[in-house]
């Protein structure tokens, strides 16, 4: 650059944009050139985007299909993505990532045995007594009116509806009942409720482990099916494993 140009540039006056006059302060800030350029660039970018979308719409094949058509919806003029339900719970993901199938099967077997032990202790008397009896007695024609069920079963009339722990009258005379007070009854009831609560929790735990085991076994089978891919009939959920239909292969 020559010395003349340098001198001319040094003597060039710098034009500054004025600020908003005091009389127009109520109208807000005065737009500067940089603000106008930002607004203009944003306007042109949006115009170019709309032009491109119009072109894609005109060039689109009406018979074209892509999966995002069924994975999204337009509601009140706004585009929304469909929320997919998680197939696994956080606990299921943690167990499937950190443990193997043998561990899950072992824990499920332990829970199943504990459930059987608790059920044998409780005898499930409450559930058994809630279902109606279906025992049929055959009598002669003339004995129907005078038929006494308590006498036939040799038990007290108040014990007829029981399905378990229904002693005979001859056994009741031999039984010596212990002394029972209100404290013993409350303590027994509390222990019984606690046992039923534990049984319910273990049943839920056993169901949860069964679902994890089914998902892990199915994942292993899907990895083995390299040639013939199975068809998915039902998607999996947090409480059930997915259902696949495998093609039958005849083994020699």
XYZ file of N, CA, C and O in Angstrom, residues 51-132:
328
model
N -38.700 -22.185 0.972
C -38.593 -22.478 -0.454
C -38.131 -23.916 -0.692
O -38.656 -24.619 -1.571
N -37.185 -24.371 0.124
C -36.699 -25.743 -0.009
C -37.782 -26.756 0.374
O -37.946 -27.792 -0.289
N -38.550 -26.444 1.427
C -39.622 -27.356 1.830
C -40.722 -27.429 0.770
O -41.293 -28.501 0.532
N -41.030 -26.281 0.132
C -42.033 -26.302 -0.946
C -41.550 -27.162 -2.106
O -42.330 -27.929 -2.686
N -40.269 -27.063 -2.413
C -39.714 -27.858 -3.518
C -39.755 -29.353 -3.181
O -40.120 -30.184 -4.015
N -39.410 -29.702 -1.933
C -39.462 -31.110 -1.539
C -40.894 -31.639 -1.549
O -41.132 -32.799 -1.897
N -41.854 -30.779 -1.155
C -43.248 -31.207 -1.171
C -43.741 -31.470 -2.585
O -44.456 -32.443 -2.844
N -43.348 -30.595 -3.530
C -43.766 -30.786 -4.919
C -43.098 -32.001 -5.555
O -43.702 -32.687 -6.386
N -41.859 -32.285 -5.147
C -41.132 -33.414 -5.733
C -41.407 -34.734 -5.024
O -40.915 -35.780 -5.466
N -42.158 -34.705 -3.926
C -42.361 -35.928 -3.146
C -43.279 -36.895 -3.871
O -44.274 -36.509 -4.474
N -42.942 -38.164 -3.744
C -43.780 -39.220 -4.309
C -44.955 -39.475 -3.367
O -44.753 -39.779 -2.186
N -46.203 -39.380 -3.815
C -47.347 -39.587 -2.898
C -47.414 -41.009 -2.333
O -48.022 -41.222 -1.288
N -46.816 -41.973 -3.016
C -46.825 -43.366 -2.539
C -45.635 -43.678 -1.637
O -45.472 -44.831 -1.216
N -44.806 -42.679 -1.348
C -43.613 -42.925 -0.536
C -44.013 -43.106 0.933
O -44.935 -42.483 1.432
N -43.322 -44.000 1.608
C -43.597 -44.270 3.022
C -42.281 -44.285 3.780
O -41.275 -44.828 3.328
N -42.316 -43.684 4.961
C -41.196 -43.791 5.879
C -41.774 -43.865 7.288
O -42.885 -43.401 7.555
N -41.019 -44.487 8.188
C -41.556 -44.845 9.494
C -41.885 -43.637 10.367
O -42.663 -43.750 11.307
N -41.317 -42.492 10.066
C -41.612 -41.318 10.883
C -43.044 -40.843 10.696
O -43.570 -40.083 11.503
N -43.706 -41.314 9.626
C -45.104 -40.972 9.422
C -45.986 -41.530 10.529
O -46.975 -40.923 10.921
N -45.641 -42.721 11.031
C -46.458 -43.357 12.067
C -45.879 -43.126 13.455
O -46.485 -43.550 14.440
N -44.728 -42.479 13.552
C -44.113 -42.200 14.845
C -44.271 -40.747 15.269
O -43.644 -40.319 16.235
N -45.098 -39.977 14.561
C -45.292 -38.574 14.903
C -46.724 -38.181 14.539
O -47.366 -38.813 13.705
N -47.192 -37.116 15.171
C -48.538 -36.608 14.938
C -48.518 -35.083 14.899
O -47.635 -34.450 15.486
N -49.503 -34.505 14.205
C -49.692 -33.055 14.174
C -50.962 -32.741 14.944
O -52.054 -33.178 14.563
N -50.834 -32.015 16.043
C -51.952 -31.688 16.911
C -52.028 -30.176 17.071
O -51.051 -29.549 17.494
N -53.174 -29.608 16.697
C -53.396 -28.156 16.776
C -52.327 -27.384 16.017
O -51.845 -26.341 16.449
N -51.933 -27.933 14.863
C -50.945 -27.256 14.029
C -49.512 -27.402 14.497
O -48.613 -26.820 13.885
N -49.254 -28.173 15.562
C -47.906 -28.368 16.076
C -47.498 -29.824 15.913
O -48.300 -30.738 16.133
N -46.257 -30.021 15.554
C -45.729 -31.367 15.328
C -45.223 -31.945 16.644
O -44.470 -31.300 17.373
N -45.671 -33.169 16.970
C -45.284 -33.828 18.211
C -44.760 -35.230 17.900
O -45.314 -35.938 17.044
N -43.707 -35.605 18.608
C -43.184 -36.961 18.513
C -43.969 -37.870 19.451
O -44.297 -37.473 20.577
N -44.282 -39.057 18.992
C -44.977 -40.021 19.831
C -44.014 -40.593 20.856
O -42.903 -41.002 20.522
N -44.449 -40.586 22.116
C -43.611 -41.125 23.184
C -43.737 -42.643 23.207
O -44.833 -43.192 23.328
N -42.604 -43.313 23.087
C -42.586 -44.769 23.093
C -42.440 -45.266 24.532
O -41.635 -44.749 25.303
N -43.236 -46.252 24.852
C -43.179 -46.831 26.194
C -41.915 -47.669 26.335
O -41.568 -48.454 25.442
N -41.232 -47.486 27.442
C -40.005 -48.247 27.681
C -40.338 -49.718 27.860
O -41.263 -50.096 28.579
N -39.551 -50.553 27.185
C -39.784 -51.997 27.261
C -39.229 -52.592 28.545
O -39.711 -53.614 29.022
N -38.202 -51.937 29.119
C -37.563 -52.466 30.319
C -37.610 -51.412 31.427
O -37.520 -50.208 31.171
N -37.715 -51.880 32.643
C -37.586 -51.007 33.807
C -36.101 -50.808 34.122
O -35.263 -51.601 33.675
N -35.732 -49.762 34.872
C -34.314 -49.575 35.223
C -33.711 -50.777 35.938
O -32.540 -51.124 35.708
N -34.493 -51.425 36.797
C -33.979 -52.609 37.496
C -33.736 -53.753 36.534
O -32.733 -54.483 36.646
N -34.632 -53.925 35.550
C -34.441 -54.975 34.555
C -33.194 -54.720 33.716
O -32.421 -55.647 33.443
N -32.989 -53.479 33.317
C -31.803 -53.145 32.521
C -30.527 -53.420 33.312
O -29.551 -53.967 32.798
N -30.548 -53.046 34.587
C -29.369 -53.254 35.430
C -29.042 -54.734 35.579
O -27.875 -55.149 35.458
N -30.066 -55.561 35.828
C -29.830 -56.997 35.981
C -29.393 -57.636 34.668
O -28.510 -58.494 34.644
N -29.996 -57.228 33.562
C -29.655 -57.821 32.266
C -28.253 -57.442 31.816
O -27.612 -58.186 31.061
N -27.750 -56.291 32.270
C -26.417 -55.845 31.871
C -25.317 -56.379 32.790
O -24.168 -56.529 32.364
N -25.666 -56.640 34.051
C -24.631 -57.020 35.020
C -24.640 -58.503 35.380
O -23.633 -59.007 35.876
N -25.772 -59.209 35.169
C -25.866 -60.604 35.567
C -26.146 -61.476 34.351
O -26.603 -60.997 33.307
N -25.873 -62.785 34.518
C -26.127 -63.721 33.438
C -27.415 -64.490 33.691
O -28.084 -64.325 34.714
N -27.752 -65.357 32.746
C -29.016 -66.089 32.815
C -29.039 -67.079 33.976
O -30.084 -67.291 34.610
N -27.914 -67.673 34.288
C -27.862 -68.658 35.377
C -28.164 -67.999 36.725
O -28.850 -68.586 37.567
N -27.660 -66.784 36.929
C -27.923 -66.067 38.186
C -29.410 -65.746 38.320
O -29.999 -65.936 39.394
N -30.033 -65.265 37.233
C -31.449 -64.933 37.267
C -32.283 -66.180 37.544
O -33.230 -66.156 38.349
N -31.934 -67.284 36.904
C -32.666 -68.534 37.119
C -32.519 -69.024 38.566
O -33.480 -69.514 39.172
N -31.322 -68.876 39.128
C -31.100 -69.294 40.511
C -31.944 -68.449 41.484
O -32.598 -68.989 42.388
N -31.943 -67.115 41.305
C -32.719 -66.251 42.185
C -34.223 -66.527 42.060
O -34.953 -66.520 43.047
N -34.674 -66.793 40.837
C -36.100 -67.085 40.648
C -36.478 -68.397 41.328
O -37.545 -68.524 41.937
N -35.586 -69.387 41.262
C -35.853 -70.672 41.917
C -35.904 -70.507 43.430
O -36.761 -71.101 44.112
N -35.023 -69.685 43.979
C -35.021 -69.439 45.427
C -36.331 -68.787 45.847
O -36.955 -69.175 46.857
N -36.777 -67.775 45.085
C -38.033 -67.107 45.417
C -39.214 -68.074 45.312
O -40.123 -68.049 46.145
N -39.195 -68.939 44.320
C -40.285 -69.892 44.145
C -40.357 -70.867 45.324
O -41.452 -71.192 45.816
N -39.214 -71.328 45.796
C -39.205 -72.251 46.938
C -39.664 -71.559 48.220
O -40.375 -72.158 49.037
N -39.269 -70.301 48.408
C -39.720 -69.568 49.588
C -41.226 -69.328 49.542
O -41.902 -69.367 50.586
N -41.760 -69.082 48.363
C -43.206 -68.905 48.223
C -43.939 -70.195 48.592
O -44.947 -70.172 49.307
N -43.439 -71.313 48.132
C -44.061 -72.593 48.465
C -44.008 -72.865 49.967
O -44.972 -73.381 50.548
N -42.891 -72.495 50.602
C -42.768 -72.714 52.039
C -43.750 -71.832 52.816
O -44.396 -72.285 53.769
N -43.885 -70.573 52.409
C -44.830 -69.680 53.089
C -46.276 -70.140 52.868
O -47.100 -70.077 53.786
N -46.581 -70.594 51.676
C -47.938 -71.070 51.405
C -48.259 -72.325 52.218
O -49.389 -72.496 52.669
N -47.266 -73.182 52.405
C -47.498 -74.379 53.221
C -47.688 -74.021 54.697
O -48.424 -74.705 55.412
N -47.045 -72.931 55.148
C -47.224 -72.503 56.528
C -48.603 -71.888 56.744
O -49.257 -72.139 57.751
N -49.046 -71.084 55.781
C -50.339 -70.412 55.921
C -51.501 -71.303 55.507
O -52.642 -71.053 55.898
N -51.228 -72.323 54.706
C -52.239 -73.251 54.203
C -53.265 -72.541 53.313
O -54.224 -73.167 52.867
N -53.086 -71.237 53.130
C -54.010 -70.460 52.306
C -55.458 -70.684 52.743
O -56.376 -70.867 51.960
N -55.687 -70.693 54.051
C -57.022 -70.988 54.574
C -58.031 -69.902 54.206
O -59.201 -70.192 53.936
N -57.591 -68.646 54.189
C -58.530 -67.574 53.870
C -59.041 -67.697 52.437
O -60.230 -67.492 52.163
N -58.134 -68.038 51.519
C -58.545 -68.185 50.117
C -59.397 -69.424 49.940
O -60.372 -69.445 49.187
N -59.048 -70.501 50.639
C -59.802 -71.744 50.492
C -61.223 -71.594 51.015
O -62.177 -72.083 50.415
N -61.406 -70.898 52.145
C -62.727 -70.748 52.717
C -63.597 -69.765 51.943
O -64.816 -69.762 52.102
N -62.975 -68.906 51.126
C -63.764 -67.928 50.367
C -64.425 -68.552 49.142
O -65.363 -67.980 48.594
N -63.941 -69.705 48.678
C -64.542 -70.372 47.532
C -65.616 -71.333 48.009
O -65.463 -71.995 49.035
N -66.732 -71.424 47.282
C -67.832 -72.283 47.743
C -67.488 -73.761 47.621
O -66.724 -74.168 46.741
